[in-house]
């Protein structure tokens, strides 16, 4: 099995999964207008983020947010300074 390409990439989040991960689609050069679904932990709909792929599956990929470039209006500051650590 090939290794996962962990090069950070920029992606726009369009939706939210049932478990709170952001949903996006990575462009497929073979099929214009389509792409593989990628679930991004720590991202909200409407955000543009820098993400890093963490897992690969047949029908979808998984990634984690490294940096939020454009935050969503729904994003709030955590009350607890320990949140996310």
PDB file of N, CA and C in Angstrom:
ATOM      1  N   UNK A   1       0.829  -1.179   0.000  1.00  0.00           N
ATOM      2  CA  UNK A   1       0.000   0.000   0.000  1.00  0.00           C
ATOM      3  C   UNK A   1       0.877   1.248   0.000  1.00  0.00           C
ATOM      4  N   UNK A   2       0.514   2.211  -0.830  1.00  0.00           N
ATOM      5  CA  UNK A   2       1.299   3.431  -0.961  1.00  0.00           C
ATOM      6  C   UNK A   2       1.095   4.336   0.254  1.00  0.00           C
ATOM      7  N   UNK A   3       2.088   5.153   0.522  1.00  0.00           N
ATOM      8  CA  UNK A   3       1.994   6.084   1.639  1.00  0.00           C
ATOM      9  C   UNK A   3       1.058   7.234   1.293  1.00  0.00           C
ATOM     10  N   UNK A   4       0.521   7.837   2.314  1.00  0.00           N
ATOM     11  CA  UNK A   4      -0.382   8.977   2.141  1.00  0.00           C
ATOM     12  C   UNK A   4       0.451  10.229   1.899  1.00  0.00           C
ATOM     13  N   UNK A   5       0.039  11.029   0.901  1.00  0.00           N
ATOM     14  CA  UNK A   5       0.692  12.309   0.629  1.00  0.00           C
ATOM     15  C   UNK A   5       0.245  13.294   1.705  1.00  0.00           C
ATOM     16  N   UNK A   6       1.146  13.670   2.599  1.00  0.00           N
ATOM     17  CA  UNK A   6       0.797  14.550   3.708  1.00  0.00           C
ATOM     18  C   UNK A   6       1.153  16.006   3.440  1.00  0.00           C
ATOM     19  N   UNK A   7       1.296  16.365   2.181  1.00  0.00           N
ATOM     20  CA  UNK A   7       1.559  17.751   1.815  1.00  0.00           C
ATOM     21  C   UNK A   7       0.320  18.583   2.139  1.00  0.00           C
ATOM     22  N   UNK A   8       0.445  19.659   2.914  1.00  0.00           N
ATOM     23  CA  UNK A   8      -0.716  20.494   3.216  1.00  0.00           C
ATOM     24  C   UNK A   8      -1.324  21.078   1.938  1.00  0.00           C
ATOM     25  N   UNK A   9      -2.649  21.210   1.937  1.00  0.00           N
ATOM     26  CA  UNK A   9      -3.359  21.736   0.776  1.00  0.00           C
ATOM     27  C   UNK A   9      -4.480  22.649   1.239  1.00  0.00           C
ATOM     28  N   UNK A  10      -4.876  23.576   0.364  1.00  0.00           N
ATOM     29  CA  UNK A  10      -5.966  24.505   0.662  1.00  0.00           C
ATOM     30  C   UNK A  10      -7.261  23.931   0.119  1.00  0.00           C
ATOM     31  N   UNK A  11      -8.346  24.018   0.912  1.00  0.00           N
ATOM     32  CA  UNK A  11      -9.619  23.465   0.478  1.00  0.00           C
ATOM     33  C   UNK A  11     -10.765  24.262   1.097  1.00  0.00           C
ATOM     34  N   UNK A  12     -11.880  24.339   0.374  1.00  0.00           N
ATOM     35  CA  UNK A  12     -13.084  25.055   0.815  1.00  0.00           C
ATOM     36  C   UNK A  12     -14.090  24.049   1.370  1.00  0.00           C
ATOM     37  N   UNK A  13     -14.568  24.262   2.585  1.00  0.00           N
ATOM     38  CA  UNK A  13     -15.509  23.361   3.247  1.00  0.00           C
ATOM     39  C   UNK A  13     -16.931  23.751   2.836  1.00  0.00           C
ATOM     40  N   UNK A  14     -17.724  22.754   2.426  1.00  0.00           N
ATOM     41  CA  UNK A  14     -19.068  23.034   1.927  1.00  0.00           C
ATOM     42  C   UNK A  14     -20.183  22.534   2.826  1.00  0.00           C
ATOM     43  N   UNK A  15     -19.917  21.558   3.685  1.00  0.00           N
ATOM     44  CA  UNK A  15     -20.974  20.950   4.484  1.00  0.00           C
ATOM     45  C   UNK A  15     -20.375  20.366   5.759  1.00  0.00           C
ATOM     46  N   UNK A  16     -21.245  19.768   6.585  1.00  0.00           N
ATOM     47  CA  UNK A  16     -20.829  19.183   7.851  1.00  0.00           C
ATOM     48  C   UNK A  16     -21.341  17.749   7.936  1.00  0.00           C
ATOM     49  N   UNK A  17     -20.526  16.824   8.449  1.00  0.00           N
ATOM     50  CA  UNK A  17     -20.946  15.431   8.615  1.00  0.00           C
ATOM     51  C   UNK A  17     -21.730  15.276   9.914  1.00  0.00           C
ATOM     52  N   UNK A  18     -22.292  14.087  10.111  1.00  0.00           N
ATOM     53  CA  UNK A  18     -23.049  13.806  11.327  1.00  0.00           C
ATOM     54  C   UNK A  18     -22.174  13.840  12.582  1.00  0.00           C
ATOM     55  N   UNK A  19     -20.861  13.647  12.417  1.00  0.00           N
ATOM     56  CA  UNK A  19     -19.967  13.657  13.577  1.00  0.00           C
ATOM     57  C   UNK A  19     -19.162  14.953  13.708  1.00  0.00           C
ATOM     58  N   UNK A  20     -19.544  15.987  12.958  1.00  0.00           N
ATOM     59  CA  UNK A  20     -18.950  17.309  13.137  1.00  0.00           C
ATOM     60  C   UNK A  20     -17.735  17.637  12.295  1.00  0.00           C
ATOM     61  N   UNK A  21     -17.376  16.788  11.363  1.00  0.00           N
ATOM     62  CA  UNK A  21     -16.248  17.098  10.474  1.00  0.00           C
ATOM     63  C   UNK A  21     -16.746  17.865   9.252  1.00  0.00           C
ATOM     64  N   UNK A  22     -15.901  18.733   8.725  1.00  0.00           N
ATOM     65  CA  UNK A  22     -16.238  19.474   7.517  1.00  0.00           C
ATOM     66  C   UNK A  22     -16.141  18.581   6.290  1.00  0.00           C
ATOM     67  N   UNK A  23     -17.003  18.842   5.295  1.00  0.00           N
ATOM     68  CA  UNK A  23     -17.011  18.068   4.053  1.00  0.00           C
ATOM     69  C   UNK A  23     -16.551  18.966   2.911  1.00  0.00           C
ATOM     70  N   UNK A  24     -15.652  18.450   2.092  1.00  0.00           N
ATOM     71  CA  UNK A  24     -15.177  19.159   0.912  1.00  0.00           C
ATOM     72  C   UNK A  24     -14.970  18.137  -0.199  1.00  0.00           C
ATOM     73  N   UNK A  25     -14.699  18.618  -1.387  1.00  0.00           N
ATOM     74  CA  UNK A  25     -14.382  17.732  -2.508  1.00  0.00           C
ATOM     75  C   UNK A  25     -13.075  18.189  -3.127  1.00  0.00           C
ATOM     76  N   UNK A  26     -12.153  17.243  -3.290  1.00  0.00           N
ATOM     77  CA  UNK A  26     -10.885  17.523  -3.968  1.00  0.00           C
ATOM     78  C   UNK A  26     -11.094  17.344  -5.452  1.00  0.00           C
ATOM     79  N   UNK A  27     -10.650  18.298  -6.225  1.00  0.00           N
ATOM     80  CA  UNK A  27     -10.833  18.253  -7.671  1.00  0.00           C
ATOM     81  C   UNK A  27     -10.166  17.019  -8.266  1.00  0.00           C
ATOM     82  N   UNK A  28     -10.850  16.416  -9.223  1.00  0.00           N
ATOM     83  CA  UNK A  28     -10.323  15.253  -9.941  1.00  0.00           C
ATOM     84  C   UNK A  28      -9.994  15.701 -11.356  1.00  0.00           C
ATOM     85  N   UNK A  29      -8.708  15.712 -11.729  1.00  0.00           N
ATOM     86  CA  UNK A  29      -8.341  16.178 -13.066  1.00  0.00           C
ATOM     87  C   UNK A  29      -8.938  15.318 -14.189  1.00  0.00           C
ATOM     88  N   UNK A  30      -9.285  14.070 -13.890  1.00  0.00           N
ATOM     89  CA  UNK A  30      -9.844  13.181 -14.906  1.00  0.00           C
ATOM     90  C   UNK A  30     -11.313  13.479 -15.180  1.00  0.00           C
ATOM     91  N   UNK A  31     -12.032  13.971 -14.142  1.00  0.00           N
ATOM     92  CA  UNK A  31     -13.476  14.215 -14.270  1.00  0.00           C
ATOM     93  C   UNK A  31     -13.767  15.651 -13.835  1.00  0.00           C
ATOM     94  N   UNK A  32     -13.869  16.590 -14.782  1.00  0.00           N
ATOM     95  CA  UNK A  32     -14.150  17.981 -14.413  1.00  0.00           C
ATOM     96  C   UNK A  32     -15.489  18.113 -13.686  1.00  0.00           C
ATOM     97  N   UNK A  33     -15.513  18.940 -12.647  1.00  0.00           N
ATOM     98  CA  UNK A  33     -16.736  19.169 -11.890  1.00  0.00           C
ATOM     99  C   UNK A  33     -17.012  18.122 -10.821  1.00  0.00           C
ATOM    100  N   UNK A  34     -16.188  17.094 -10.723  1.00  0.00           N
ATOM    101  CA  UNK A  34     -16.382  16.040  -9.725  1.00  0.00           C
ATOM    102  C   UNK A  34     -15.129  15.964  -8.863  1.00  0.00           C
ATOM    103  N   UNK A  35     -15.197  15.168  -7.830  1.00  0.00           N
ATOM    104  CA  UNK A  35     -14.038  14.992  -6.980  1.00  0.00           C
ATOM    105  C   UNK A  35     -14.343  14.069  -5.831  1.00  0.00           C
ATOM    106  N   UNK A  36     -13.290  13.587  -5.205  1.00  0.00           N
ATOM    107  CA  UNK A  36     -13.421  12.665  -4.082  1.00  0.00           C
ATOM    108  C   UNK A  36     -13.752  13.449  -2.819  1.00  0.00           C
ATOM    109  N   UNK A  37     -14.693  12.936  -2.043  1.00  0.00           N
ATOM    110  CA  UNK A  37     -15.071  13.582  -0.785  1.00  0.00           C
ATOM    111  C   UNK A  37     -13.917  13.476   0.209  1.00  0.00           C
ATOM    112  N   UNK A  38     -13.734  14.545   0.967  1.00  0.00           N
ATOM    113  CA  UNK A  38     -12.723  14.542   2.016  1.00  0.00           C
ATOM    114  C   UNK A  38     -13.353  15.133   3.262  1.00  0.00           C
ATOM    115  N   UNK A  39     -13.219  14.429   4.385  1.00  0.00           N
ATOM    116  CA  UNK A  39     -13.779  14.855   5.658  1.00  0.00           C
ATOM    117  C   UNK A  39     -12.656  15.479   6.480  1.00  0.00           C
ATOM    118  N   UNK A  40     -12.842  16.754   6.866  1.00  0.00           N
ATOM    119  CA  UNK A  40     -11.786  17.526   7.520  1.00  0.00           C
ATOM    120  C   UNK A  40     -12.167  17.826   8.972  1.00  0.00           C
ATOM    121  N   UNK A  41     -11.419  17.256   9.909  1.00  0.00           N
ATOM    122  CA  UNK A  41     -11.644  17.503  11.335  1.00  0.00           C
ATOM    123  C   UNK A  41     -11.246  18.936  11.675  1.00  0.00           C
ATOM    124  N   UNK A  42     -12.095  19.619  12.451  1.00  0.00           N
ATOM    125  CA  UNK A  42     -11.780  20.974  12.903  1.00  0.00           C
ATOM    126  C   UNK A  42     -12.170  22.063  11.926  1.00  0.00           C
ATOM    127  N   UNK A  43     -12.983  21.746  10.916  1.00  0.00           N
ATOM    128  CA  UNK A  43     -13.392  22.737   9.923  1.00  0.00           C
ATOM    129  C   UNK A  43     -14.912  22.868   9.895  1.00  0.00           C
ATOM    130  N   UNK A  44     -15.386  24.068   9.596  1.00  0.00           N
ATOM    131  CA  UNK A  44     -16.815  24.354   9.535  1.00  0.00           C
ATOM    132  C   UNK A  44     -17.224  24.745   8.118  1.00  0.00           C
ATOM    133  N   UNK A  45     -18.508  24.570   7.783  1.00  0.00           N
ATOM    134  CA  UNK A  45     -18.979  24.977   6.453  1.00  0.00           C
ATOM    135  C   UNK A  45     -18.721  26.465   6.203  1.00  0.00           C
ATOM    136  N   UNK A  46     -18.298  26.777   4.993  1.00  0.00           N
ATOM    137  CA  UNK A  46     -18.011  28.159   4.615  1.00  0.00           C
ATOM    138  C   UNK A  46     -16.578  28.577   4.850  1.00  0.00           C
ATOM    139  N   UNK A  47     -15.773  27.724   5.446  1.00  0.00           N
ATOM    140  CA  UNK A  47     -14.378  28.073   5.723  1.00  0.00           C
ATOM    141  C   UNK A  47     -13.456  27.605   4.607  1.00  0.00           C
ATOM    142  N   UNK A  48     -12.367  28.336   4.466  1.00  0.00           N
ATOM    143  CA  UNK A  48     -11.256  27.890   3.635  1.00  0.00           C
ATOM    144  C   UNK A  48     -10.131  27.570   4.603  1.00  0.00           C
ATOM    145  N   UNK A  49      -9.587  26.351   4.489  1.00  0.00           N
ATOM    146  CA  UNK A  49      -8.581  25.899   5.450  1.00  0.00           C
ATOM    147  C   UNK A  49      -7.367  25.300   4.740  1.00  0.00           C
ATOM    148  N   UNK A  50      -6.281  25.254   5.473  1.00  0.00           N
ATOM    149  CA  UNK A  50      -5.115  24.470   5.079  1.00  0.00           C
ATOM    150  C   UNK A  50      -5.258  23.162   5.836  1.00  0.00           C
ATOM    151  N   UNK A  51      -5.275  22.052   5.121  1.00  0.00           N
ATOM    152  CA  UNK A  51      -5.485  20.743   5.746  1.00  0.00           C
ATOM    153  C   UNK A  51      -4.365  19.783   5.364  1.00  0.00           C
ATOM    154  N   UNK A  52      -4.258  18.715   6.149  1.00  0.00           N
ATOM    155  CA  UNK A  52      -3.273  17.665   5.896  1.00  0.00           C
ATOM    156  C   UNK A  52      -4.001  16.328   5.927  1.00  0.00           C
ATOM    157  N   UNK A  53      -3.822  15.535   4.884  1.00  0.00           N
ATOM    158  CA  UNK A  53      -4.499  14.245   4.793  1.00  0.00           C
ATOM    159  C   UNK A  53      -3.968  13.288   5.855  1.00  0.00           C
ATOM    160  N   UNK A  54      -4.913  12.571   6.507  1.00  0.00           N
ATOM    161  CA  UNK A  54      -4.525  11.630   7.559  1.00  0.00           C
ATOM    162  C   UNK A  54      -4.886  10.191   7.233  1.00  0.00           C
ATOM    163  N   UNK A  55      -5.870   9.987   6.354  1.00  0.00           N
ATOM    164  CA  UNK A  55      -6.284   8.629   5.991  1.00  0.00           C
ATOM    165  C   UNK A  55      -6.877   8.628   4.587  1.00  0.00           C
ATOM    166  N   UNK A  56      -6.801   7.462   3.950  1.00  0.00           N
ATOM    167  CA  UNK A  56      -7.331   7.310   2.591  1.00  0.00           C
ATOM    168  C   UNK A  56      -8.206   6.071   2.559  1.00  0.00           C
ATOM    169  N   UNK A  57      -9.378   6.233   1.957  1.00  0.00           N
ATOM    170  CA  UNK A  57     -10.318   5.132   1.795  1.00  0.00           C
ATOM    171  C   UNK A  57     -10.765   5.096   0.335  1.00  0.00           C
ATOM    172  N   UNK A  58     -11.462   4.067  -0.046  1.00  0.00           N
ATOM    173  CA  UNK A  58     -11.891   3.929  -1.435  1.00  0.00           C
ATOM    174  C   UNK A  58     -12.800   5.075  -1.879  1.00  0.00           C
ATOM    175  N   UNK A  59     -13.783   5.440  -1.048  1.00  0.00           N
ATOM    176  CA  UNK A  59     -14.774   6.429  -1.447  1.00  0.00           C
ATOM    177  C   UNK A  59     -14.562   7.818  -0.846  1.00  0.00           C
ATOM    178  N   UNK A  60     -13.683   7.940   0.128  1.00  0.00           N
ATOM    179  CA  UNK A  60     -13.442   9.239   0.759  1.00  0.00           C
ATOM    180  C   UNK A  60     -12.061   9.253   1.394  1.00  0.00           C
ATOM    181  N   UNK A  61     -11.597  10.458   1.713  1.00  0.00           N
ATOM    182  CA  UNK A  61     -10.338  10.652   2.431  1.00  0.00           C
ATOM    183  C   UNK A  61     -10.640  11.394   3.723  1.00  0.00           C
ATOM    184  N   UNK A  62      -9.685  11.374   4.643  1.00  0.00           N
ATOM    185  CA  UNK A  62      -9.809  12.101   5.902  1.00  0.00           C
ATOM    186  C   UNK A  62      -8.615  13.038   6.051  1.00  0.00           C
ATOM    187  N   UNK A  63      -8.857  14.185   6.693  1.00  0.00           N
ATOM    188  CA  UNK A  63      -7.798  15.171   6.895  1.00  0.00           C
ATOM    189  C   UNK A  63      -8.051  15.916   8.192  1.00  0.00           C
ATOM    190  N   UNK A  64      -7.046  16.696   8.612  1.00  0.00           N
ATOM    191  CA  UNK A  64      -7.204  17.536   9.794  1.00  0.00           C
ATOM    192  C   UNK A  64      -6.820  18.961   9.428  1.00  0.00           C
ATOM    193  N   UNK A  65      -7.444  19.906  10.103  1.00  0.00           N
ATOM    194  CA  UNK A  65      -7.192  21.320   9.851  1.00  0.00           C
ATOM    195  C   UNK A  65      -5.864  21.725  10.473  1.00  0.00           C
ATOM    196  N   UNK A  66      -5.033  22.378   9.678  1.00  0.00           N
ATOM    197  CA  UNK A  66      -3.783  22.930  10.192  1.00  0.00           C
ATOM    198  C   UNK A  66      -3.928  24.417  10.470  1.00  0.00           C
ATOM    199  N   UNK A  67      -4.681  25.111   9.586  1.00  0.00           N
ATOM    200  CA  UNK A  67      -4.854  26.561   9.712  1.00  0.00           C
ATOM    201  C   UNK A  67      -6.167  26.962   9.051  1.00  0.00           C
ATOM    202  N   UNK A  68      -6.876  27.884   9.666  1.00  0.00           N
ATOM    203  CA  UNK A  68      -8.113  28.426   9.086  1.00  0.00           C
ATOM    204  C   UNK A  68      -7.755  29.725   8.377  1.00  0.00           C
ATOM    205  N   UNK A  69      -7.928  29.761   7.058  1.00  0.00           N
ATOM    206  CA  UNK A  69      -7.610  30.961   6.283  1.00  0.00           C
ATOM    207  C   UNK A  69      -8.774  31.950   6.287  1.00  0.00           C
ATOM    208  N   UNK A  70      -9.989  31.461   6.070  1.00  0.00           N
ATOM    209  CA  UNK A  70     -11.204  32.283   6.111  1.00  0.00           C
ATOM    210  C   UNK A  70     -12.171  31.628   7.094  1.00  0.00           C
ATOM    211  N   UNK A  71     -12.354  32.199   8.282  1.00  0.00           N
ATOM    212  CA  UNK A  71     -13.246  31.572   9.257  1.00  0.00           C
ATOM    213  C   UNK A  71     -14.717  31.726   8.885  1.00  0.00           C
ATOM    214  N   UNK A  72     -15.518  30.800   9.354  1.00  0.00           N
ATOM    215  CA  UNK A  72     -16.963  30.831   9.177  1.00  0.00           C
ATOM    216  C   UNK A  72     -17.568  31.798  10.191  1.00  0.00           C
ATOM    217  N   UNK A  73     -18.699  32.430   9.864  1.00  0.00           N
ATOM    218  CA  UNK A  73     -19.365  33.280  10.857  1.00  0.00           C
ATOM    219  C   UNK A  73     -19.834  32.483  12.083  1.00  0.00           C
ATOM    220  N   UNK A  74     -20.015  31.168  11.941  1.00  0.00           N
ATOM    221  CA  UNK A  74     -20.442  30.326  13.057  1.00  0.00           C
ATOM    222  C   UNK A  74     -19.307  29.960  14.011  1.00  0.00           C
ATOM    223  N   UNK A  75     -18.075  30.224  13.630  1.00  0.00           N
ATOM    224  CA  UNK A  75     -16.935  29.873  14.491  1.00  0.00           C
ATOM    225  C   UNK A  75     -16.912  30.802  15.706  1.00  0.00           C
ATOM    226  N   UNK A  76     -16.750  30.221  16.893  1.00  0.00           N
ATOM    227  CA  UNK A  76     -16.663  30.994  18.137  1.00  0.00           C
ATOM    228  C   UNK A  76     -15.367  30.647  18.847  1.00  0.00           C
ATOM    229  N   UNK A  77     -14.931  31.547  19.705  1.00  0.00           N
ATOM    230  CA  UNK A  77     -13.728  31.311  20.497  1.00  0.00           C
ATOM    231  C   UNK A  77     -14.104  30.396  21.659  1.00  0.00           C
ATOM    232  N   UNK A  78     -13.293  29.386  21.903  1.00  0.00           N
ATOM    233  CA  UNK A  78     -13.546  28.442  22.995  1.00  0.00           C
ATOM    234  C   UNK A  78     -13.430  29.158  24.344  1.00  0.00           C
ATOM    235  N   UNK A  79     -14.347  28.836  25.271  1.00  0.00           N
ATOM    236  CA  UNK A  79     -14.310  29.448  26.601  1.00  0.00           C
ATOM    237  C   UNK A  79     -13.158  28.918  27.428  1.00  0.00           C
ATOM    238  N   UNK A  80     -12.809  27.664  27.198  1.00  0.00           N
ATOM    239  CA  UNK A  80     -11.766  27.008  27.979  1.00  0.00           C
ATOM    240  C   UNK A  80     -10.424  27.114  27.247  1.00  0.00           C
ATOM    241  N   UNK A  81      -9.374  27.597  27.893  1.00  0.00           N
ATOM    242  CA  UNK A  81      -8.070  27.702  27.228  1.00  0.00           C
ATOM    243  C   UNK A  81      -7.447  26.349  26.894  1.00  0.00           C
ATOM    244  N   UNK A  82      -7.969  25.265  27.468  1.00  0.00           N
ATOM    245  CA  UNK A  82      -7.419  23.934  27.237  1.00  0.00           C
ATOM    246  C   UNK A  82      -8.104  23.198  26.102  1.00  0.00           C
ATOM    247  N   UNK A  83      -9.181  23.776  25.530  1.00  0.00           N
ATOM    248  CA  UNK A  83      -9.920  23.116  24.449  1.00  0.00           C
ATOM    249  C   UNK A  83      -9.023  22.890  23.243  1.00  0.00           C
ATOM    250  N   UNK A  84      -9.047  21.684  22.701  1.00  0.00           N
ATOM    251  CA  UNK A  84      -8.281  21.382  21.506  1.00  0.00           C
ATOM    252  C   UNK A  84      -6.828  21.011  21.748  1.00  0.00           C
ATOM    253  N   UNK A  85      -6.404  20.934  23.012  1.00  0.00           N
ATOM    254  CA  UNK A  85      -5.007  20.579  23.268  1.00  0.00           C
ATOM    255  C   UNK A  85      -4.861  19.129  23.641  1.00  0.00           C
TER     256      UNK A  85
END
